[in-house]
Coordinates of C-alpha atoms and ligand atoms in Angstrom, one line a residue:
X82 CA -27.1 -58.1 50.1
X83 CA -23.7 -59.3 48.7
X84 CA -23.9 -61.4 45.5
X85 CA -21.1 -63.7 46.8
X86 CA -21.3 -67.2 48.3
X87 CA -17.9 -68.7 49.4
X88 CA -19.2 -71.6 51.5
X89 CA -21.6 -74.3 50.1
X90 CA -21.9 -78.1 50.1
X91 CA -23.0 -80.6 47.5
X92 CA -23.7 -84.3 47.6
X93 CA -19.9 -84.9 47.1
X94 CA -19.9 -84.3 50.9
X95 CA -22.9 -83.8 53.2
X96 CA -25.1 -81.6 51.0
X97 CA -28.1 -83.1 49.4
X98 CA -27.9 -81.7 45.9
X99 CA -25.5 -82.4 43.0
X100 CA -22.9 -79.6 42.6
X101 CA -24.5 -78.4 39.4
X102 CA -27.8 -77.8 41.1
X103 CA -26.2 -75.8 44.0
X104 CA -24.3 -73.7 41.5
X105 CA -27.5 -73.1 39.5
X106 CA -29.5 -72.2 42.6
X107 CA -26.8 -69.6 43.6
X108 CA -26.8 -68.1 40.1
X109 CA -30.6 -67.8 40.0
X110 CA -30.5 -65.7 43.1
X111 CA -28.1 -63.3 41.6
X112 CA -24.8 -64.7 42.8
X113 CA -21.7 -63.3 40.9
X114 CA -18.9 -65.2 42.7
X115 CA -19.3 -68.7 44.0
X116 CA -17.1 -71.3 45.7
X117 CA -18.1 -74.9 46.3
X118 CA -16.6 -76.0 49.7
X119 CA -17.3 -79.7 50.3
X120 CA -15.8 -81.2 53.5
X121 CA -12.3 -82.6 52.9
X122 CA -13.2 -83.3 49.2
X123 CA -12.5 -81.5 45.9
X124 CA -14.1 -84.0 43.5
X125 CA -17.1 -81.8 42.8
X126 CA -15.1 -78.8 41.7
X127 CA -14.8 -79.6 38.0
X128 CA -18.5 -80.2 37.7
X129 CA -19.3 -77.0 39.6
X130 CA -16.9 -74.9 37.6
X131 CA -18.3 -76.3 34.3
X132 CA -21.8 -75.3 35.3
X133 CA -20.7 -71.9 36.5
X134 CA -18.9 -71.3 33.2
X135 CA -22.0 -72.2 31.2
X136 CA -24.1 -69.8 33.3
X137 CA -21.4 -67.0 33.1
X138 CA -20.9 -66.8 36.9
X139 CA -17.4 -66.5 38.4
X140 CA -16.2 -69.6 40.2
X141 CA -13.3 -70.3 42.5
X142 CA -12.1 -73.6 43.9
X143 CA -13.1 -74.3 47.5
X144 CA -12.8 -76.9 50.3
X145 CA -13.7 -77.1 54.0
X146 CA -11.0 -79.0 56.0
X147 CA -11.8 -80.7 59.3
X148 CA -9.2 -79.8 61.9
X149 CA -8.5 -80.9 65.5
X150 CA -7.2 -78.1 67.7
X151 CA -6.8 -79.3 71.2
X152 CA -10.2 -80.7 72.1
X153 CA -11.9 -78.4 69.6
X154 CA -13.0 -79.3 66.1
X155 CA -12.4 -76.4 63.7
X156 CA -13.3 -76.0 60.0
X157 CA -10.9 -74.2 57.7
X158 CA -12.2 -73.2 54.3
X159 CA -9.6 -73.0 51.5
X160 CA -10.4 -70.7 48.6
X161 CA -8.8 -70.1 45.2
X162 CA -6.2 -72.8 45.3
X163 CA -4.9 -75.0 42.5
X164 CA -7.1 -78.1 42.7
X165 CA -4.4 -80.3 41.2
X166 CA -1.9 -79.6 43.9
X167 CA -0.6 -83.0 45.0
X168 CA 0.3 -82.1 48.6
X169 CA -3.2 -80.7 49.1
X170 CA -4.9 -83.7 47.5
X171 CA -2.8 -86.1 49.6
X172 CA -3.6 -84.2 52.8
X173 CA -7.4 -84.2 52.0
X174 CA -7.2 -88.0 51.2
X175 CA -5.6 -88.6 54.6
X176 CA -8.3 -86.6 56.4
X177 CA -11.1 -88.6 54.5
X178 CA -9.5 -91.9 55.2
X179 CA -10.4 -91.7 58.9
X180 CA -14.1 -91.2 58.4
X181 CA -15.2 -94.8 57.7
X182 CA -13.7 -96.2 60.9
X183 CA -15.0 -93.1 62.9
X184 CA -18.5 -93.8 61.5
X185 CA -18.3 -97.4 62.7
X186 CA -17.5 -96.2 66.2
X187 CA -20.3 -93.6 66.1
X188 CA -22.8 -96.4 65.2
X189 CA -21.4 -98.6 68.0
X190 CA -22.0 -95.8 70.5
X191 CA -25.6 -95.3 69.2
X192 CA -26.1 -99.1 69.5
X193 CA -25.4 -98.7 73.2
X194 CA -28.4 -96.5 73.7
X195 CA -30.7 -98.7 71.6
X196 CA -30.4 -97.0 68.3
X197 CA -29.5 -99.8 65.9
X198 CA -28.6 -99.8 62.2
X199 CA -27.5 -96.2 62.1
X200 CA -24.4 -96.9 60.0
X201 CA -26.4 -98.5 57.2
X202 CA -29.0 -95.7 57.6
X203 CA -26.4 -93.0 57.4
X204 CA -24.8 -94.6 54.3
X205 CA -28.1 -94.3 52.5
X206 CA -27.7 -90.6 52.5
X207 CA -24.1 -90.5 51.6
X208 CA -23.6 -90.3 47.8
X209 CA -19.9 -90.1 48.3
X210 CA -18.9 -93.1 50.4
X211 CA -15.6 -91.5 51.4
X212 CA -17.4 -88.7 53.2
X213 CA -19.7 -90.2 55.9
X214 CA -20.5 -87.3 58.1
X215 CA -22.5 -86.6 61.2
X216 CA -25.0 -84.8 59.0
X217 CA -25.8 -88.2 57.3
X218 CA -26.3 -89.8 60.7
X219 CA -28.5 -86.9 61.7
X220 CA -30.7 -87.2 58.6
X221 CA -31.2 -90.9 59.4
X222 CA -32.1 -90.1 63.0
X223 CA -34.7 -87.6 61.8
X224 CA -36.1 -90.0 59.2
X225 CA -36.5 -92.8 61.7
X226 CA -38.3 -90.5 64.2
X227 CA -35.6 -90.5 66.9
X228 CA -35.5 -86.7 66.7
X229 CA -37.9 -84.2 65.1
X230 CA -35.2 -82.2 63.2
X231 CA -31.5 -81.8 62.6
X232 CA -31.1 -79.1 65.3
X233 CA -32.5 -81.5 67.9
X234 CA -30.1 -84.3 66.8
X235 CA -27.2 -82.0 67.4
X236 CA -28.4 -81.2 70.9
X237 CA -29.1 -84.7 72.0
X238 CA -26.7 -86.9 70.0
X239 CA -23.5 -86.8 68.1
X240 CA -21.9 -83.9 70.1
X241 CA -19.4 -84.3 72.9
X242 CA -21.0 -85.7 76.1
X243 CA -24.0 -87.2 74.2
X244 CA -24.6 -90.6 72.6
X245 CA -23.0 -91.2 69.2
X246 CA -20.1 -88.8 69.7
X247 CA -16.6 -90.2 69.4
X248 CA -13.2 -88.5 69.6
X249 CA -11.4 -88.3 66.3
X250 CA -8.1 -86.9 65.1
X251 CA -8.6 -84.6 62.1
X252 CA -5.8 -82.6 60.4
X253 CA -3.7 -80.3 62.5
X254 CA -4.3 -76.5 62.1
X255 CA -0.9 -75.8 60.6
X256 CA -1.3 -78.7 58.1
X257 CA -4.7 -77.4 56.8
X258 CA -3.3 -73.9 56.4
X259 CA -0.1 -75.1 54.7
X260 CA -2.0 -77.4 52.3
X261 CA -4.2 -74.4 51.2
X262 CA -1.6 -71.7 51.0
X263 CA 0.9 -74.1 49.5
X264 CA -1.6 -74.6 46.6
X265 CA -1.9 -70.9 46.1
X266 CA -5.1 -70.5 48.1
X267 CA -6.4 -68.4 51.0
X268 CA -7.3 -70.0 54.4
X269 CA -10.6 -68.8 55.9
X270 CA -11.6 -69.8 59.5
X271 CA -15.2 -71.0 59.0
X272 CA -18.2 -70.0 61.2
X273 CA -16.1 -68.9 64.2
X274 CA -19.2 -68.3 66.4
X275 CA -20.0 -72.1 66.2
X276 CA -16.9 -73.1 68.2
X277 CA -17.9 -73.3 71.8
X278 CA -14.9 -71.6 73.4
X279 CA -14.5 -68.7 75.8
X280 CA -13.2 -65.4 74.7
X281 CA -9.7 -66.0 75.9
X282 CA -9.4 -69.3 74.1
X283 CA -10.8 -67.7 71.0
X284 CA -8.1 -65.0 71.1
X285 CA -5.4 -67.7 71.5
X286 CA -6.9 -69.4 68.4
X287 CA -7.0 -66.2 66.3
X288 CA -3.5 -65.4 67.3
X289 CA -2.2 -68.8 66.4
X290 CA -4.2 -69.0 63.2
X291 CA -2.8 -65.7 62.1
X292 CA 0.8 -66.8 63.0
X293 CA 0.4 -70.0 61.0
X294 CA -0.7 -68.0 57.9
X295 CA -4.5 -67.8 58.2
X296 CA -5.6 -64.7 56.3
X297 CA -9.3 -64.5 56.6
X298 CA -12.3 -65.4 58.8
X299 CA -16.0 -65.8 58.0
X300 CA -17.8 -62.8 59.4
X301 CA -21.1 -63.4 57.7
X302 CA -22.2 -67.0 57.7
X303 CA -25.4 -69.0 57.5
X304 CA -24.4 -70.2 61.0
X305 CA -24.1 -66.7 62.4
X306 CA -26.7 -64.4 63.8
X307 CA -26.4 -60.6 63.3
X308 CA -24.6 -60.1 66.7
X309 CA -22.1 -62.8 65.6
X310 CA -21.3 -60.9 62.4
X311 CA -20.8 -57.7 64.3
X312 CA -18.5 -59.3 66.8
X313 CA -16.4 -61.2 64.3
X314 CA -16.3 -58.1 62.1
X315 CA -14.6 -56.2 65.0
X316 CA -12.3 -59.1 65.6
X317 CA -11.4 -59.3 61.9
X318 CA -10.3 -55.7 62.1
X319 CA -8.5 -56.0 65.4
X320 CA -6.5 -59.0 64.2
X321 CA -6.1 -57.8 60.6
X322 CA -8.1 -60.6 58.9
X323 CA -9.9 -60.3 55.6
X324 CA -13.6 -61.0 55.9
X325 CA -15.5 -63.8 54.1
X326 CA -19.2 -64.7 53.7
X327 CA -20.9 -67.9 52.9
X328 CA -24.3 -69.5 53.4
X329 CA -22.9 -72.9 54.4
X330 CA -25.8 -74.3 52.4
X331 CA -26.4 -78.1 52.7
X332 CA -30.0 -78.6 51.8
X333 CA -33.2 -76.6 51.5
X334 CA -35.0 -76.6 54.8
X335 CA -32.0 -77.6 56.9
X336 CA -30.1 -74.4 57.3
X337 CA -30.8 -70.7 57.5
X338 CA -30.2 -69.7 53.9
X339 CA -30.4 -70.7 50.3
X340 CA -27.2 -70.5 48.3
X341 CA -26.2 -67.3 46.5
X342 CA -26.6 -64.2 48.5
X343 CA -25.3 -63.1 51.9
X344 CA -26.1 -60.1 54.0
X345 CA -23.5 -57.3 53.7
X346 CA -20.3 -57.4 55.8
X347 CA -20.2 -55.0 58.7
X348 CA -18.7 -51.6 57.8
X349 CA -15.0 -51.3 57.5
X350 CA -14.4 -55.1 56.9
X351 CA -12.1 -55.9 54.0
X352 CA -13.7 -58.5 51.8
X353 CA -11.6 -61.5 51.0
X354 CA -13.2 -61.7 47.5
X355 CA -11.9 -58.5 46.1
X356 CA -9.0 -60.5 44.6
X357 CA -11.4 -62.4 42.4
X358 CA -14.3 -60.0 41.9
X359 CA -13.4 -56.3 41.9
X360 CA -15.9 -53.9 43.4
X361 CA -16.2 -52.1 40.1
X362 CA -17.4 -55.3 38.3
X363 CA -20.1 -56.1 40.8
X364 CA -23.6 -55.3 39.7
X365 CA -24.4 -51.9 41.1
X366 CA -28.0 -52.7 42.1
X367 CA -26.8 -55.4 44.6
X368 CA -23.4 -54.1 45.7
X369 CA -24.7 -50.7 46.6
X370 CA -25.3 -50.1 50.3
Ligands
LIG134 P1 -18.6 -84.2 60.6 O1 -17.7 -83.5 59.6 O2 -18.9 -85.7 60.3 O3 -18.1 -84.0 62.0 O4 -20.0 -83.5 60.5 C1 -20.2 -82.2 60.7 C2 -21.4 -81.7 60.0 O5 -22.6 -81.9 60.8 C3 -21.4 -80.2 59.7 O6 -20.7 -79.9 58.6 C4 -22.9 -79.9 59.6 O7 -23.2 -80.3 58.3 C5 -23.5 -80.9 60.5 N1 -23.7 -80.2 61.8 C6 -22.9 -80.1 62.9 N2 -23.5 -79.4 63.9 C7 -24.8 -79.1 63.4 C8 -25.9 -78.4 64.0 N3 -25.9 -77.9 65.2 N4 -27.0 -78.3 63.2 C9 -27.0 -78.8 62.0 N5 -26.0 -79.5 61.4 C10 -24.9 -79.6 62.1
LIG135 MN1 -21.6 -80.3 56.7
LIG136 MN1 -18.4 -76.3 58.9
LIG137 MN1 -19.7 -76.1 55.8

């Protein structure tokens, strides 16, 4: 296992726990380098960093930016940037600003299939009113018995072609990368196996992402199976990307993994985190193998 987690959510976006609690959970599992990566939002970073400092765990700033790329929605994680950078903050504010109106349209679509009151329901789960996410709607649909779990919601609702999905313009890919790199950070393409695109489209994406300044991709992710990690490990090498790892933790019981540890990268991948945590300083018992 690798004692690094570079993708986690708190209740500043669509995670359930306060940032401090997520940081503590990661530390308790042996994590040595942690990034909080809330959707389109940086306001949990100071709290997370404070907690990490108290615990003696290395912390870097993170964010997960929502991007429209053609008809695809991509997520670009930014790591290690200056969280006071004004261009980045203005960009993230512009991405957040569309979410309220989008949520109203989602609720109107659910109304059409007889699911009423979903906006109010979703809001009850959103501690940060600026980030109303499909995950909040999904929790409400599970709570009210419309679906048995989150996975079922994202098969029957809220995805393209199903009730509750609405088109929305997020940031452009070049903007997200520029905001991150302009603030001194590294751009990481999040959970690439999650994007439903054919191999050819994927190669077009990776080529364009690289040309625009994307440096890394997630190879190991809580959203990836073992074959996905192997596949994206090979693609990282082929395209010359650094490799990242993150649990994409939102809440206990909702996803695959608790925050803190990730399976090792496939052989020959170049870890993106060596710039913040040198291999020599990693605890030998965990980093070996
Ligand atoms: P949004 O940013 O509002 O489009 O919401 C996207 C969020 O919904 C993701 O960050 C996940 O938290 C959640 N989500 C999307 N697809 C799934 C899925 N298949 N299973 C569980 N959660 C999902
Ligand atoms: Mn999420
Ligand atoms: Mn994501
Ligand atoms: Mn995420």
